[in-house]
Coordinates of C-alpha atoms in Angstrom, one line a residue:
M1 CA 45.8 -125.8 100.3
K2 CA 44.9 -122.2 100.5
V3 CA 47.9 -121.3 99.0
K4 CA 47.6 -123.5 96.2
M5 CA 44.1 -122.6 95.5
L6 CA 45.3 -118.6 95.6
T7 CA 47.5 -119.3 93.0
A8 CA 45.6 -120.9 90.7
L9 CA 42.9 -118.2 91.1
F10 CA 45.5 -115.4 90.3
A11 CA 46.9 -117.2 87.4
L12 CA 43.4 -118.0 86.2
S13 CA 42.7 -114.2 86.5
L14 CA 46.3 -113.1 84.6
S15 CA 45.0 -115.7 81.6
A16 CA 41.8 -114.2 81.2
T17 CA 43.4 -110.7 81.5
A18 CA 45.7 -111.8 78.9
S19 CA 43.1 -113.1 76.6
F20 CA 41.0 -110.3 76.7
A21 CA 43.4 -107.4 75.9
Q22 CA 43.8 -106.9 72.7
T23 CA 44.8 -103.7 70.5
G24 CA 42.2 -101.8 68.5
A25 CA 44.4 -102.6 65.4
S26 CA 43.7 -105.9 65.8
D27 CA 40.2 -106.4 67.0
G28 CA 38.9 -103.1 64.9
S29 CA 38.1 -101.5 68.1
R30 CA 38.4 -97.8 69.1
F31 CA 41.2 -98.4 71.7
G32 CA 41.2 -101.8 72.2
H33 CA 40.1 -103.9 74.9
G34 CA 41.6 -104.9 78.5
E35 CA 45.1 -104.0 79.3
D36 CA 45.7 -102.4 75.4
S37 CA 43.0 -100.1 76.1
L38 CA 44.4 -98.8 79.4
R39 CA 47.6 -98.5 77.6
C40 CA 45.9 -96.9 74.6
L41 CA 44.5 -94.4 76.6
K42 CA 47.3 -93.6 79.1
N43 CA 49.7 -93.2 75.7
I44 CA 47.2 -90.3 74.3
S45 CA 47.4 -88.4 77.7
I46 CA 51.3 -88.7 77.5
Y47 CA 52.1 -87.7 74.2
T48 CA 49.3 -84.8 74.1
E49 CA 51.1 -83.4 77.1
Y50 CA 54.2 -83.6 75.5
V51 CA 53.1 -81.7 72.2
K52 CA 51.5 -79.2 74.4
T53 CA 54.7 -78.2 75.2
N54 CA 56.4 -78.7 71.9
N55 CA 58.5 -81.6 73.2
F56 CA 57.9 -83.7 70.0
K57 CA 61.2 -85.9 71.1
D58 CA 59.4 -87.9 74.1
A59 CA 55.9 -87.6 72.4
Y60 CA 57.2 -89.6 69.3
G61 CA 57.1 -93.0 71.5
P62 CA 53.4 -92.9 73.0
W63 CA 52.1 -91.5 70.0
K64 CA 53.7 -94.0 67.7
E65 CA 52.5 -97.0 70.0
V66 CA 49.1 -95.3 69.3
F67 CA 49.2 -95.1 66.0
T68 CA 50.2 -98.7 65.2
E69 CA 48.0 -100.4 67.8
A70 CA 44.8 -97.9 67.6
P71 CA 44.1 -96.4 64.3
I72 CA 40.8 -94.9 64.8
A73 CA 41.1 -93.8 68.5
Q74 CA 40.9 -90.4 67.6
V75 CA 41.7 -87.2 64.9
G76 CA 44.2 -86.1 67.2
T77 CA 46.5 -89.0 66.5
Y78 CA 47.0 -87.8 62.7
T79 CA 47.1 -84.3 63.5
N80 CA 49.4 -84.5 66.1
G81 CA 51.2 -87.1 64.9
A82 CA 52.1 -84.8 61.3
K83 CA 53.1 -82.1 63.9
I84 CA 55.4 -84.5 65.7
L85 CA 57.1 -85.7 63.2
R86 CA 57.6 -82.4 61.0
A87 CA 59.5 -81.2 64.1
L88 CA 61.3 -84.2 63.9
I89 CA 62.8 -84.2 60.5
A90 CA 63.5 -80.4 60.8
T91 CA 65.8 -81.4 63.9
E92 CA 67.0 -84.5 62.8
K93 CA 70.5 -84.3 61.6
D94 CA 71.1 -88.0 60.4
G95 CA 70.0 -88.3 56.7
A96 CA 68.8 -92.1 57.1
Q97 CA 66.9 -91.0 60.2
Q98 CA 65.3 -88.0 59.3
K99 CA 64.3 -90.0 56.1
K100 CA 62.6 -92.9 58.1
Y101 CA 60.9 -89.9 60.0
F102 CA 59.6 -88.7 56.2
E103 CA 58.3 -92.4 55.3
E104 CA 56.4 -92.4 58.8
L105 CA 55.1 -88.7 58.0
M106 CA 53.7 -90.1 54.7
Q107 CA 52.5 -93.2 56.1
V108 CA 50.1 -90.9 58.7
H109 CA 48.2 -89.0 55.7
D110 CA 47.9 -92.6 53.9
Q111 CA 46.4 -94.3 57.2
R112 CA 44.2 -91.4 58.0
I113 CA 42.5 -91.8 54.6
K114 CA 42.1 -95.4 55.3
Y115 CA 40.1 -94.8 58.0
L116 CA 38.9 -91.8 57.3
D117 CA 35.2 -92.6 57.2
V118 CA 35.2 -93.6 60.7
L119 CA 37.5 -90.7 62.0
N120 CA 35.1 -88.6 60.2
T121 CA 32.3 -89.5 63.0
Y122 CA 34.2 -88.1 65.8
V123 CA 33.9 -84.3 64.8
K124 CA 32.2 -81.6 63.5
T125 CA 34.0 -81.0 60.2
P126 CA 34.8 -83.9 58.4
A127 CA 37.7 -83.8 56.6
T128 CA 37.8 -84.9 52.7
K129 CA 40.4 -87.2 50.9
A130 CA 41.3 -84.2 48.6
S131 CA 42.1 -82.1 51.7
I132 CA 43.9 -84.7 53.5
I133 CA 46.1 -85.4 50.1
G134 CA 46.5 -81.8 49.8
T135 CA 48.7 -81.8 53.3
K136 CA 50.4 -84.7 52.0
A137 CA 51.3 -82.7 49.2
H138 CA 52.3 -79.9 51.3
D139 CA 54.2 -82.2 53.7
Y140 CA 56.1 -83.9 50.6
F141 CA 57.1 -81.0 48.8
T142 CA 58.0 -78.8 52.3
M143 CA 59.8 -81.9 54.0
G144 CA 62.0 -83.7 51.4
C145 CA 60.6 -83.9 48.2
P146 CA 62.5 -86.8 46.8
D147 CA 60.8 -86.5 43.8
L148 CA 59.0 -83.7 41.7
N149 CA 56.0 -85.5 39.9
T150 CA 54.9 -87.2 42.8
A151 CA 54.7 -83.9 44.6
Y152 CA 52.8 -82.3 41.3
N153 CA 50.8 -85.4 41.0
L154 CA 49.6 -85.2 44.5
Y155 CA 48.8 -81.6 44.6
K156 CA 47.2 -81.7 41.1
E157 CA 44.7 -84.7 42.4
S158 CA 43.4 -82.1 45.8
V159 CA 43.1 -78.9 44.3
D160 CA 41.4 -80.6 41.0
S161 CA 38.9 -81.9 43.7
E162 CA 38.9 -79.4 46.1
K163 CA 39.0 -76.1 43.7
E164 CA 37.9 -72.9 45.8
A165 CA 37.8 -75.0 49.4
S166 CA 41.7 -75.6 48.7
D167 CA 43.6 -74.0 51.3
Y168 CA 45.0 -70.8 50.1
Y169 CA 49.0 -72.0 50.2
I170 CA 48.0 -75.4 48.7
M171 CA 47.2 -73.4 45.4
I172 CA 50.0 -70.9 45.4
E173 CA 52.9 -74.2 46.1
F174 CA 50.7 -76.5 43.5
M175 CA 51.7 -73.5 41.1
D176 CA 55.2 -73.4 42.6
A177 CA 55.3 -77.2 41.8
S178 CA 54.0 -77.0 38.4
S179 CA 56.0 -74.0 37.8
R180 CA 59.6 -76.3 38.9
K181 CA 58.5 -79.3 36.7
L182 CA 57.9 -76.9 33.6
K183 CA 61.7 -75.6 34.1
S184 CA 62.8 -79.6 33.6
D185 CA 60.1 -80.4 31.5
A186 CA 59.5 -78.3 28.2
N187 CA 56.1 -80.0 27.0
H188 CA 54.7 -79.3 30.7
K189 CA 54.0 -75.7 29.2
E190 CA 50.3 -76.4 28.0
Q191 CA 49.5 -78.3 31.3
F192 CA 51.3 -75.2 33.7
I193 CA 49.1 -72.6 31.5
Q194 CA 46.2 -74.4 32.5
D195 CA 47.1 -74.9 36.2
Y196 CA 47.5 -71.4 36.5
I197 CA 44.0 -70.7 34.8
S198 CA 42.4 -73.1 37.1
T199 CA 44.2 -72.3 40.3
S200 CA 43.9 -68.3 39.9
G201 CA 40.1 -69.1 39.1
Y202 CA 39.8 -71.2 42.6
A203 CA 41.8 -68.5 44.4
D204 CA 39.2 -65.8 42.9
A205 CA 36.1 -67.6 43.9
A206 CA 37.3 -68.3 47.3
F207 CA 38.5 -64.4 48.2
K208 CA 34.7 -63.2 47.0
A209 CA 33.3 -66.0 49.1
A210 CA 35.1 -65.2 52.4
T211 CA 33.7 -63.3 55.0
K212 CA 36.6 -63.2 57.7
E213 CA 39.3 -60.5 57.0
K214 CA 42.3 -62.8 57.8
D215 CA 41.0 -65.3 55.2
Q216 CA 40.6 -62.2 52.5
Q217 CA 44.5 -61.4 53.7
N218 CA 45.3 -65.1 52.9
L219 CA 43.4 -65.3 49.4
K220 CA 44.4 -62.4 48.5
S221 CA 48.3 -63.1 48.7
A222 CA 47.6 -66.5 47.3
K223 CA 46.4 -64.5 43.8
E224 CA 49.4 -62.5 44.0
N225 CA 51.9 -65.3 44.3
I226 CA 49.8 -67.3 41.9
D227 CA 49.9 -64.4 39.6
A228 CA 53.8 -64.1 40.3
I229 CA 54.8 -67.5 39.8
F230 CA 53.2 -67.4 36.5
I231 CA 54.6 -63.6 35.1
N232 CA 58.2 -64.9 35.9
S233 CA 57.9 -68.2 34.4
G234 CA 58.2 -66.6 31.3
V235 CA 55.4 -68.4 29.6
A236 CA 52.6 -65.8 29.8
T237 CA 53.3 -64.4 26.1
C238 CA 51.1 -64.9 23.3
D239 CA 54.1 -65.9 21.1
N240 CA 54.2 -69.0 23.7
L241 CA 50.6 -69.9 23.7
Q242 CA 50.9 -69.6 19.5
E243 CA 53.6 -71.7 19.5
I244 CA 51.7 -74.4 21.8
Y245 CA 48.5 -74.2 20.5
A246 CA 49.0 -73.6 16.7
P247 CA 49.8 -77.4 15.8
K248 CA 47.6 -78.5 18.5
V249 CA 44.6 -76.6 17.0
E250 CA 45.3 -78.4 13.7
Q251 CA 44.7 -82.4 15.5
N252 CA 41.9 -81.3 17.5
K253 CA 39.9 -79.8 14.8
T254 CA 37.2 -81.7 15.7
N255 CA 37.4 -81.7 19.3
L256 CA 35.1 -79.4 20.6
D257 CA 36.2 -79.5 24.2
Y258 CA 40.0 -79.0 23.2
L259 CA 38.9 -76.3 21.0
K260 CA 37.0 -74.6 23.8
Q261 CA 40.0 -74.6 26.3
V262 CA 42.2 -72.9 24.1
I263 CA 39.9 -70.4 23.0
G264 CA 39.2 -69.6 26.8
V265 CA 42.9 -69.4 27.7
M266 CA 44.1 -66.9 24.9
Q267 CA 40.7 -64.7 25.5
L268 CA 42.1 -64.6 29.3
L269 CA 45.7 -63.9 28.6
G270 CA 44.5 -61.4 26.1
C271 CA 45.8 -63.3 23.1
T272 CA 42.8 -62.7 20.3
E273 CA 44.9 -61.8 17.5
Q274 CA 47.1 -65.1 17.2
E275 CA 46.2 -67.5 14.4
A276 CA 45.8 -70.1 17.2
Y277 CA 43.2 -68.3 18.4
F278 CA 41.5 -67.8 15.2
A279 CA 41.9 -71.3 13.9
A280 CA 40.0 -72.7 17.2
S281 CA 37.6 -70.2 17.0
E282 CA 36.6 -70.8 13.4
A283 CA 36.9 -74.7 14.0
A284 CA 34.5 -74.9 17.1
H285 CA 32.3 -71.8 15.7
A286 CA 32.1 -75.0 12.8
I287 CA 30.4 -77.5 15.4
E288 CA 28.6 -75.3 18.0
P289 CA 28.3 -71.5 17.4
T290 CA 28.5 -69.6 20.5
A291 CA 29.4 -66.1 21.7
E292 CA 33.0 -66.8 22.5
T293 CA 33.5 -68.8 19.0
A294 CA 31.8 -66.0 17.2
I295 CA 33.8 -63.1 18.9
G296 CA 36.7 -65.3 17.5
C297 CA 35.8 -65.5 14.1
G298 CA 34.9 -61.4 14.4
Y299 CA 38.7 -60.9 15.5
M300 CA 39.4 -62.8 12.5
Y301 CA 37.7 -60.9 9.9
Y302 CA 38.9 -57.3 11.4
K303 CA 42.6 -58.6 11.1
K304 CA 42.0 -59.4 7.6
G305 CA 40.2 -56.3 6.7
D306 CA 36.9 -57.5 6.3
M307 CA 34.6 -54.9 8.2
D308 CA 31.5 -56.4 7.2
K309 CA 32.3 -60.0 8.1
C310 CA 33.9 -58.7 11.2
I311 CA 30.7 -57.0 12.5
E312 CA 28.1 -59.8 11.5
Y313 CA 30.4 -62.2 13.9
F314 CA 30.6 -59.7 16.5
D315 CA 26.4 -59.2 16.0
N316 CA 26.3 -63.1 16.2
A317 CA 27.9 -62.9 19.6
I318 CA 26.3 -60.4 21.2
E319 CA 22.9 -62.3 20.0
L320 CA 24.1 -65.6 21.6
E321 CA 25.6 -64.7 24.9
Q322 CA 23.1 -64.7 27.8
D323 CA 25.0 -63.3 30.2
P324 CA 24.6 -59.5 30.3
I325 CA 27.8 -58.6 31.8
K326 CA 29.6 -60.5 28.5
K327 CA 26.7 -59.4 26.1
A328 CA 27.7 -56.0 27.3
D329 CA 31.6 -56.7 27.0
Y330 CA 31.0 -57.7 23.6
C331 CA 28.8 -54.5 22.3
Y332 CA 31.9 -52.3 24.0
K333 CA 34.4 -54.2 21.8
T334 CA 32.1 -54.2 18.6
S335 CA 32.1 -50.3 19.1
V336 CA 35.9 -50.2 19.4
V337 CA 36.1 -51.8 16.3
L338 CA 33.9 -49.3 14.3
F339 CA 35.3 -46.7 16.5
S340 CA 39.1 -47.8 14.8
K341 CA 37.0 -47.6 11.4
K342 CA 35.8 -44.0 11.8
Q343 CA 32.2 -45.2 12.2
L344 CA 31.0 -42.8 14.8
S345 CA 27.5 -43.1 14.9
K346 CA 27.3 -47.1 14.9
A347 CA 30.0 -47.1 17.2
K348 CA 28.1 -44.8 19.9
Q349 CA 24.8 -47.4 19.3
Y350 CA 26.9 -50.2 20.5
A351 CA 28.6 -48.4 23.3
L352 CA 25.1 -47.3 24.6
K353 CA 23.7 -50.6 23.9
S354 CA 27.0 -51.8 25.8
I355 CA 26.2 -49.3 28.7
S356 CA 22.4 -50.2 29.0
L357 CA 23.3 -53.8 29.8
D358 CA 26.4 -52.8 32.3
G359 CA 25.5 -49.6 33.7
N360 CA 28.8 -50.1 36.3
N361 CA 31.3 -50.2 33.6
G362 CA 33.1 -47.0 33.2
K363 CA 34.9 -48.0 29.6
P364 CA 31.9 -47.0 27.2
Y365 CA 31.5 -43.8 28.5
I366 CA 35.5 -43.0 27.9
L367 CA 34.9 -44.3 24.4
I368 CA 32.0 -41.9 23.9
A369 CA 33.8 -39.0 24.7
N370 CA 36.7 -39.9 23.2
M371 CA 34.5 -40.0 19.8
Y372 CA 33.1 -36.7 20.6
A373 CA 36.8 -35.5 20.8
S374 CA 37.9 -37.1 17.9
S375 CA 34.7 -35.4 15.4
P376 CA 34.0 -31.9 17.5
N377 CA 32.7 -30.0 14.1
W378 CA 29.1 -30.1 13.7
S379 CA 28.9 -25.9 13.2
D380 CA 29.9 -23.3 11.2
E381 CA 30.7 -21.7 14.1
A382 CA 34.0 -22.5 15.7
A383 CA 33.1 -21.7 19.2
L384 CA 29.9 -24.0 19.2
N385 CA 32.3 -26.9 18.1
K386 CA 34.2 -26.2 20.9
C387 CA 31.2 -26.7 23.3
T388 CA 31.5 -30.7 21.9
Y389 CA 34.4 -30.9 24.8
F390 CA 31.8 -30.1 27.5
A391 CA 29.2 -33.2 26.0
A392 CA 32.9 -35.4 26.2
I393 CA 33.6 -34.1 29.3
D394 CA 30.2 -34.9 30.7
K395 CA 30.8 -38.7 29.4
L396 CA 34.3 -38.5 31.5
Q397 CA 32.5 -37.4 34.7
R398 CA 30.0 -40.4 34.2
A399 CA 32.5 -42.8 33.4
K400 CA 34.1 -41.3 37.2
S401 CA 30.8 -41.7 39.1
V402 CA 30.0 -45.0 38.2
D403 CA 33.3 -47.3 37.8
P404 CA 36.1 -45.9 40.2
S405 CA 38.6 -48.2 38.5
V406 CA 38.6 -45.9 35.2
A407 CA 38.7 -42.5 37.8
E408 CA 42.2 -41.9 36.7
E409 CA 41.9 -42.4 33.1
A410 CA 39.1 -40.3 33.0
Q411 CA 40.3 -37.5 35.1
K412 CA 43.5 -37.3 32.5
L413 CA 41.4 -36.9 29.7
I414 CA 39.3 -34.5 31.6
N415 CA 42.4 -32.3 32.2
T416 CA 43.0 -32.4 28.4
Y417 CA 39.9 -31.7 27.1
S418 CA 39.2 -29.0 29.3
A419 CA 42.1 -27.3 27.3
H420 CA 39.7 -27.4 24.6
T421 CA 36.8 -26.0 25.8
P422 CA 35.5 -22.4 24.3
K423 CA 36.5 -18.9 26.2
D424 CA 33.8 -17.1 27.7
T425 CA 34.7 -14.3 24.9
D426 CA 34.2 -16.7 22.2
L427 CA 30.5 -17.4 23.3
F428 CA 29.6 -13.7 24.4
F429 CA 29.2 -12.7 20.8
L430 CA 26.8 -15.9 19.9
G431 CA 25.0 -14.8 23.5
I432 CA 25.7 -17.7 25.5
K433 CA 27.4 -17.7 29.1
K434 CA 27.8 -20.3 31.8
G435 CA 25.2 -22.6 33.1
D436 CA 23.6 -21.7 29.3
T437 CA 22.5 -25.4 27.8
V438 CA 23.9 -25.9 24.0
T439 CA 22.5 -28.8 21.9
I440 CA 25.6 -30.4 20.2
G441 CA 24.3 -31.2 16.4
G442 CA 24.9 -33.9 13.8
W443 CA 25.3 -37.7 14.8
I444 CA 26.5 -36.6 18.6
G445 CA 23.0 -35.5 19.4
E446 CA 23.4 -34.3 23.0
T447 CA 22.7 -31.4 24.9
T448 CA 25.4 -30.0 27.3
T449 CA 25.8 -27.3 29.9
V450 CA 28.6 -24.4 29.7
R451 CA 31.0 -24.2 32.4

């Protein structure tokens, strides 16, 4: 009787345990219940130890059980799972098995996105869907890439969303994928250029915001790689932009957003003398006048030889622009145009205005120095005219002091103009010696020191 009772109790116990046991996948719990939860925790412990020793082959089995049975157990299921599958793909010789691992790797990213909201509650720094898509793009692109368009679309979705928060290697790979797509699809030219403009901008913004040296180095390398991919693509020419945009500008004369995009790209790449740039600027200016469209129209009239209309539009751009740095640049550009037409006094006024808006730019100082050197004669005394070069050198020295990026150019000009300054004997007969001041007359109106 006792034996029968014990047997009955044991059977009841087993039945109760079996009914209580349930996987996380089936009941929505984190680890499951009963025996299933114990098995889940044991498998996590086993595969985690294997991963620590890079024994990915033995880690695969217990990891796969956790991945299948307890999808919300921990974030490590996905980060470690990707690590395991990448290693198995890299070492697998059998093509069919390698393909199976690749498909499972894609499933890792998809399943993580599916349960992302819950998984993010376990960590201090939540992941974004776009960042996981970026990692999926990386694995898709580097671990097989059965379809380039799929890889490109994954990268684009991620980078368009993450922007400067994108991982540096994702930005590089996105441009690489876009470049490869370009080689197989000539219609991708315009989008490739836009991909470069946006990705390059994100890399710049991320670099400026980075505080750690390692991040700065990685982002600097990313920017260099992105630039190299663009340059080596063969697309980065003004003739190509003209060919791409000319017919589309004509078709989009009332599409302000598209016209602004064309103007921005062509300005950034220095293609402001192409007809497509002029046409886009004029069409956009007619819809919504801005500083950028005004500058474009100004260049158009400059090319046509209509200086009055050119300066009118440049002045319009200066008036419309709110950013002092851009406003300073427009003043500088206006000065360059006026200098090219020998309107020196007016050119100097715009250069000085540029300096007043952006004192850290050495280019306007160099421009003024070249103006002085181009028209040094203001006196009947040849030696006094040569003193004009002292005034030019003053501006060049100032350029060096405020803007290290122009120091080399400024120094070369200093060396050149120093050869034209008057000799001591030339000034002796005028009662002038080193250390004396001389006021340069005419439109220049500068006081300089003899050295």
